[in-house]
PDB file of C-alpha atoms in Angstrom:
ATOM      1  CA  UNK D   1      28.018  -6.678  34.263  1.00 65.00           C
ATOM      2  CA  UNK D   2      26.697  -6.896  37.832  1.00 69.00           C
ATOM      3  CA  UNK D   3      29.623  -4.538  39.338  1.00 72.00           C
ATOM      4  CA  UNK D   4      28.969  -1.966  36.598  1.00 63.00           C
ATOM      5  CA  UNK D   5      25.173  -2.119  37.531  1.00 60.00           C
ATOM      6  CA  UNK D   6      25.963  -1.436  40.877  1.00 68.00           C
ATOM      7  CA  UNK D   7      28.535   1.232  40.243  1.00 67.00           C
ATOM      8  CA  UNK D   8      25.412   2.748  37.939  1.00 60.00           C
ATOM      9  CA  UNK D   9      22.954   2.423  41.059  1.00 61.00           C
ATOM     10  CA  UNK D  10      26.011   4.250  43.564  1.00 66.00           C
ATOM     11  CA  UNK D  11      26.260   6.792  41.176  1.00 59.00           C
ATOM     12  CA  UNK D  12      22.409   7.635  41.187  1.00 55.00           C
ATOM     13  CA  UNK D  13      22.369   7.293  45.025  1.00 59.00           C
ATOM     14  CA  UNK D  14      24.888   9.717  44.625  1.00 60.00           C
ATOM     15  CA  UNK D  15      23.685  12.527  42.637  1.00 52.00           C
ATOM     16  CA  UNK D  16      20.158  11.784  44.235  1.00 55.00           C
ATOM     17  CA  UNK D  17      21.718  12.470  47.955  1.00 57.00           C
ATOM     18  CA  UNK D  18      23.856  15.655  45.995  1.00 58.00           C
ATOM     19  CA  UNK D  19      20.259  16.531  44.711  1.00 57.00           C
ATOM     20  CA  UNK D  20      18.799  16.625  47.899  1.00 56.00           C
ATOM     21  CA  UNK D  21      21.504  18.194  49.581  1.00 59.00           C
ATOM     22  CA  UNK D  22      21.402  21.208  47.030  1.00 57.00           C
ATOM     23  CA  UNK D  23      17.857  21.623  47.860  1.00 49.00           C
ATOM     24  CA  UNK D  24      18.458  22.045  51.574  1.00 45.00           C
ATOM     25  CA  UNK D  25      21.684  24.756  51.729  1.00 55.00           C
ATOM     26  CA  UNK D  26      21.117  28.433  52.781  1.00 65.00           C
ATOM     27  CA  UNK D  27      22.790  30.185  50.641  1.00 74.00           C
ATOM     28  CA  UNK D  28      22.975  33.932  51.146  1.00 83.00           C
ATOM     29  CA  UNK D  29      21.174  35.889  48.556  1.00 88.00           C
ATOM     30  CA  UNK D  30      23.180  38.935  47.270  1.00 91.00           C
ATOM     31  CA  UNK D  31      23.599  41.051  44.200  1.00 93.00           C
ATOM     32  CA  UNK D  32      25.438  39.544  41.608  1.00 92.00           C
ATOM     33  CA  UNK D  33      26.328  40.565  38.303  1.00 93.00           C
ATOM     34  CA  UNK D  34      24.254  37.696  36.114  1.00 94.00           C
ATOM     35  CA  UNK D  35      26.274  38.958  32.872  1.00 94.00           C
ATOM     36  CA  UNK D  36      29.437  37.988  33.921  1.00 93.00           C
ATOM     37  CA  UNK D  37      28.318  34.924  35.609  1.00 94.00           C
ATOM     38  CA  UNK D  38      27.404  34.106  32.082  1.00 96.00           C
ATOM     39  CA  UNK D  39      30.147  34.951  30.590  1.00 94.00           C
ATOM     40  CA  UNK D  40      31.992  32.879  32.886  1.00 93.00           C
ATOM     41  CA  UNK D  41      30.136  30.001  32.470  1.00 94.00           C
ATOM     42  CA  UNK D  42      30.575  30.586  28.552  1.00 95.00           C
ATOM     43  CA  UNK D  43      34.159  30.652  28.812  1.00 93.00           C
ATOM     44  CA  UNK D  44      34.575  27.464  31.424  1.00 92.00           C
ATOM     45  CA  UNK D  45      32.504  25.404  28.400  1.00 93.00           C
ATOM     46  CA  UNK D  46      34.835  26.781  26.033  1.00 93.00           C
ATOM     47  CA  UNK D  47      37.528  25.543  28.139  1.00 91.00           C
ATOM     48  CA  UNK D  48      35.794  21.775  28.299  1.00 90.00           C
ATOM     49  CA  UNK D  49      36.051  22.194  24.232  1.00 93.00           C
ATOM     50  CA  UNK D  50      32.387  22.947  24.479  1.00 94.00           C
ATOM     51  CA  UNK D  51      31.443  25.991  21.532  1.00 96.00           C
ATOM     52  CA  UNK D  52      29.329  28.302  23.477  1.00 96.00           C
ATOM     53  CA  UNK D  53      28.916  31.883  22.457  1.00 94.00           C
ATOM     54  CA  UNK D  54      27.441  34.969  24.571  1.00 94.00           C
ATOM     55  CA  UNK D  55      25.925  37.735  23.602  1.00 87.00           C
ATOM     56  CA  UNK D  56      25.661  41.014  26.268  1.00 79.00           C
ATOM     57  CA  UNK D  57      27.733  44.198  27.041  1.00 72.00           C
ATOM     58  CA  UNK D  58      27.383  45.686  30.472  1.00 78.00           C
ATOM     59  CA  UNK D  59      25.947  44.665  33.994  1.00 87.00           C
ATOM     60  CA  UNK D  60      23.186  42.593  34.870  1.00 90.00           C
ATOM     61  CA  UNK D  61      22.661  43.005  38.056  1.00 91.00           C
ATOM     62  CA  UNK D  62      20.159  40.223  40.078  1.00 90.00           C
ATOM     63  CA  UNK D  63      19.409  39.688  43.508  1.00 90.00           C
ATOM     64  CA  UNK D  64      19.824  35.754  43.981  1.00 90.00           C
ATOM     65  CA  UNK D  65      21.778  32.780  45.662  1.00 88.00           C
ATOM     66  CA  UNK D  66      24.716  33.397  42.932  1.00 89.00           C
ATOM     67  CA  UNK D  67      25.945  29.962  43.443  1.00 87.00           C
ATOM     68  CA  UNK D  68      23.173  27.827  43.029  1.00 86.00           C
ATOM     69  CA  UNK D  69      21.842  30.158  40.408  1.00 90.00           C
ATOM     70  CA  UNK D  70      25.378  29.767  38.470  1.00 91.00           C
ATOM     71  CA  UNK D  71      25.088  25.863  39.095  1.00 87.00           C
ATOM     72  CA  UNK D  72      21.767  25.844  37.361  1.00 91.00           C
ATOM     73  CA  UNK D  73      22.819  27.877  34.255  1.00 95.00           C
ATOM     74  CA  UNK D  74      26.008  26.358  33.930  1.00 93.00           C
ATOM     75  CA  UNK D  75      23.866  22.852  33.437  1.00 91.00           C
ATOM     76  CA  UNK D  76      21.472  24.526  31.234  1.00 95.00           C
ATOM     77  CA  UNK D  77      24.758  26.149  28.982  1.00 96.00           C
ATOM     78  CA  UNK D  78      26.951  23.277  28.578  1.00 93.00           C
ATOM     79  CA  UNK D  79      23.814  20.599  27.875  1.00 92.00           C
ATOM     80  CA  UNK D  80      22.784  23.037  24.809  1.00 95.00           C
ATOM     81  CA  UNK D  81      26.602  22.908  23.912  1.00 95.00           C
ATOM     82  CA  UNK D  82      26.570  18.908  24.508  1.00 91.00           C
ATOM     83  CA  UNK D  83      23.878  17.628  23.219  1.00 90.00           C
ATOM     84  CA  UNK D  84      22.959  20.688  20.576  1.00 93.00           C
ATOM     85  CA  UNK D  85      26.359  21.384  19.030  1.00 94.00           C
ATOM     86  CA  UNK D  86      26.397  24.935  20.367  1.00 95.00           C
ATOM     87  CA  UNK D  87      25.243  27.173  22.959  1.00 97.00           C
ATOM     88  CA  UNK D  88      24.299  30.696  21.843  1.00 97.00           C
ATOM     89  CA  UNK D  89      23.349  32.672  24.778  1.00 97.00           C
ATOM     90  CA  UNK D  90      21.314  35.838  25.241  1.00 96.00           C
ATOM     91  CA  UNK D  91      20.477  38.115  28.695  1.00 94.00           C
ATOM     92  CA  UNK D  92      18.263  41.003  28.463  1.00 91.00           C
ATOM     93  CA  UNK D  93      16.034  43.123  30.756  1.00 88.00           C
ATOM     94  CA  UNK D  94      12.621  42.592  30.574  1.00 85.00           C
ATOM     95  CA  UNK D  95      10.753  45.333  32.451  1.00 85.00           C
ATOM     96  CA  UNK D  96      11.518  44.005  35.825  1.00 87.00           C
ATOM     97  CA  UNK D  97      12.737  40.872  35.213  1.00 91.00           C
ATOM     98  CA  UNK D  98      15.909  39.295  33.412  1.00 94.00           C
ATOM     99  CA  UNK D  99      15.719  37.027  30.094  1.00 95.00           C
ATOM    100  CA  UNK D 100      18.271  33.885  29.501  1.00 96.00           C
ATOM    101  CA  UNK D 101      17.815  32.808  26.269  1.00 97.00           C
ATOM    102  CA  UNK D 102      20.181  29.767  25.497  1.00 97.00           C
ATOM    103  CA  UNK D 103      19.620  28.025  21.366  1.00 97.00           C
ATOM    104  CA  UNK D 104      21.012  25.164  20.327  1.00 97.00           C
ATOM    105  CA  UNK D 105      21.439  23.940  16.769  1.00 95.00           C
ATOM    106  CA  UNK D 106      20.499  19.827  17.958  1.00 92.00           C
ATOM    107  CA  UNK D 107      17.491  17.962  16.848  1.00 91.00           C
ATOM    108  CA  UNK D 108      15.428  19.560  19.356  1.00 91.00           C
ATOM    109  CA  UNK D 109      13.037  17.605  22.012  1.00 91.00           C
ATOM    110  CA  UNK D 110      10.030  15.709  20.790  1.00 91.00           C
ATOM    111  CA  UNK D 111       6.820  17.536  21.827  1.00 92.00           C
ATOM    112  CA  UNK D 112       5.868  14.624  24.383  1.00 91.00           C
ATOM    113  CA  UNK D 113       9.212  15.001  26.429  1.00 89.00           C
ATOM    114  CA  UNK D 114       9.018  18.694  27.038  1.00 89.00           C
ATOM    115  CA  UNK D 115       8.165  18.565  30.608  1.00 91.00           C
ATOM    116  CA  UNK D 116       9.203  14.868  31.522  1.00 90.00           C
ATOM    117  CA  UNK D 117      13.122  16.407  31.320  1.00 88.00           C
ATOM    118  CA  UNK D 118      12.154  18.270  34.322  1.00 87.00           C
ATOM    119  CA  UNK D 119      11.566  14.855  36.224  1.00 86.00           C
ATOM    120  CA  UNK D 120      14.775  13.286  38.499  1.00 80.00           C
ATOM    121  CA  UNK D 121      16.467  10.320  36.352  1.00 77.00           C
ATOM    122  CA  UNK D 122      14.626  11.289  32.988  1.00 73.00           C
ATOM    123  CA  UNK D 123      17.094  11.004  30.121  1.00 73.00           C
ATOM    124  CA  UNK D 124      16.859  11.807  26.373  1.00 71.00           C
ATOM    125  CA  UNK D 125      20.396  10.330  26.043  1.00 63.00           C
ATOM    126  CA  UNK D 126      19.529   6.370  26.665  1.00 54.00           C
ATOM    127  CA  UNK D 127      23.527   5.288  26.591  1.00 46.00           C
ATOM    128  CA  UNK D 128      24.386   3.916  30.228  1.00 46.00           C
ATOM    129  CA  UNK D 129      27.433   5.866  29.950  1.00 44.00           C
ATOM    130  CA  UNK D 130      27.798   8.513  32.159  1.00 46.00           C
ATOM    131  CA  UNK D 131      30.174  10.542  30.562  1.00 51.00           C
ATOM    132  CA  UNK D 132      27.921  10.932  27.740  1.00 50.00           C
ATOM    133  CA  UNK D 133      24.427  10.968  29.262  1.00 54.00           C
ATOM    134  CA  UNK D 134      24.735  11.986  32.809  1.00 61.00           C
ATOM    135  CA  UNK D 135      22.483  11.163  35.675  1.00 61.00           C
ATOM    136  CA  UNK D 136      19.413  12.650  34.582  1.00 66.00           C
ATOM    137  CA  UNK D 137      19.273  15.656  37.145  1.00 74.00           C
ATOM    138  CA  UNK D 138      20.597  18.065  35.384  1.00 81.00           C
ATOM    139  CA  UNK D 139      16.929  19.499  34.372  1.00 88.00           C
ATOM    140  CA  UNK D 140      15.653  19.037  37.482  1.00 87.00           C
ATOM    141  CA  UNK D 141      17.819  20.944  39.127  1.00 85.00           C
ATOM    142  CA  UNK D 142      17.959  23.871  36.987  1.00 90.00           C
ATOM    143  CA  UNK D 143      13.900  23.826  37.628  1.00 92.00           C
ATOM    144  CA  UNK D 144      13.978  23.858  40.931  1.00 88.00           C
ATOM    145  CA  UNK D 145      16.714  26.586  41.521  1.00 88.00           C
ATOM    146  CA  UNK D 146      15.352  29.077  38.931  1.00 92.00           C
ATOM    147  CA  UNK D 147      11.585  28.587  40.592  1.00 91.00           C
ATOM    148  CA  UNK D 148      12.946  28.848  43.291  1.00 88.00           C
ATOM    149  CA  UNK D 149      14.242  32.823  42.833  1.00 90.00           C
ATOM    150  CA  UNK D 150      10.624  33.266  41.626  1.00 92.00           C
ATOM    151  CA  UNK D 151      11.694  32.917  38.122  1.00 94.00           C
ATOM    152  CA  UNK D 152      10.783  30.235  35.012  1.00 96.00           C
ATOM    153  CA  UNK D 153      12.096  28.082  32.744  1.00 97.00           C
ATOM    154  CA  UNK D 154      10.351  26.864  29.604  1.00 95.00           C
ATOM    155  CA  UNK D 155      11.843  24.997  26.403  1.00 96.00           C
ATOM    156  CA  UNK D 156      10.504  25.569  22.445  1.00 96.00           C
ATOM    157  CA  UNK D 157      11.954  24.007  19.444  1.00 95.00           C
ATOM    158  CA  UNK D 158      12.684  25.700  16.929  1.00 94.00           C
ATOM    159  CA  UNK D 159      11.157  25.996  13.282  1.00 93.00           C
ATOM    160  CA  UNK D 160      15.073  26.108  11.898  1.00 92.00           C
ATOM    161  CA  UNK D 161      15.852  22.914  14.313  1.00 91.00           C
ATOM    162  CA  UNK D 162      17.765  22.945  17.672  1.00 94.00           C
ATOM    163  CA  UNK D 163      16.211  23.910  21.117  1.00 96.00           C
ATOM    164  CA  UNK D 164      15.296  27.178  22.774  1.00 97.00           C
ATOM    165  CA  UNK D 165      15.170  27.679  26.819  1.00 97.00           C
ATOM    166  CA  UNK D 166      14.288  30.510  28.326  1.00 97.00           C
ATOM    167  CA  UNK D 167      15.103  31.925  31.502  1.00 97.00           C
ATOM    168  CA  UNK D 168      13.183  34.399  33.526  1.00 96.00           C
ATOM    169  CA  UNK D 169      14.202  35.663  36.573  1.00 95.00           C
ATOM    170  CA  UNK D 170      13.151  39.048  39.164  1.00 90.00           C
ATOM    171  CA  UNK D 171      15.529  41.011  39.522  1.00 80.00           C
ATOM    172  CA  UNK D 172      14.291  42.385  43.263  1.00 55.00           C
ATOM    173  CA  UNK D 173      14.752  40.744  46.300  1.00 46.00           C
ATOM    174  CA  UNK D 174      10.943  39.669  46.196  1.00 43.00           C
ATOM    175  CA  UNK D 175      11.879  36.958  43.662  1.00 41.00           C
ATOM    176  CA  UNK D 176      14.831  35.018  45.742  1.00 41.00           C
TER     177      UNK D 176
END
């Protein structure tokens, strides 16, 4: 029990140094075509047997760090597909900004834990096993990175059941 504690404690070192790390990298901001990033992102959770569905025809062009950007969506996508049984995912133009909208068909997130998933190491999944419940970062990060290409992020249940998040990001150079 003790080794598996501590392997539990090296992995949160871990992804707490990764965290940090992420936080700190220059990555060049550039146009990038946000539709097909999601569409890749669709397809690699598809590939992980995730079901994860995307919705857009065309370009959707963004000025961002298409990387860390990617990194954040892919987190947001494959959690919906995890933990909600699907991710349905939407992009749209919004005057001048761009709309993610990812549902899931899960149980949703009680009202009181809306904004503590945005804190490091807060977990709705309580298991201790990683493969199932991760380190508890995922969130955070995803926070972080969109606010940090002057977009949001907010969460909703819905009425039907399952979870909505929405996405907003600029799509000027202002904004990353």
């Amino acid at each position: 029990r003790m080794l598996a504690d501590l392997a539990d404690m090296e992995g949160m070192v871990t992804s707490t140094l990764d965290f940090a790390r992420g936080e700190e990298q220059t990555e060049a901001v550039q146009t990038a075509d946000l539709a097909a990033t999601l569409e890749a992102i669709c397809d690699d959770a598809a590939d992980m047997g995730l079901a994860a569905d995307y919705a857009w025809s065309g370009r959707l062009l963004c000025v961002c760090r298409p990387l860390a950007l990617k990194r954040a969506l892919a987190n947001l996508i494959e959690n919906a597909a995890r933990y909600g049984g699907r991710a349905k995912v939407r992009a749209e133009r919004r005057g001048d900004a761009i709309r993610v909208t990812i549902e899931d068909d899960g149980p949703g997130i009680p009202e009181e834990a809306m904004e503590k998933v945005f804190t490091p190491f807060f977990r709705l999944e309580q298991s201790r096993n990683r493969k199932t419940g991760g380190m508890g970062l995922g969130m955070t990060v995803a926070r972080t990175v969109i606010r940090a290409h002057g977009g949001d992020i907010w969460l909703d249940n819905r009425p039907e059941g399952g979870l909505t998040v929405v996405v907003t990001l600029p799509q000027g150079r202002n904004g990353a």
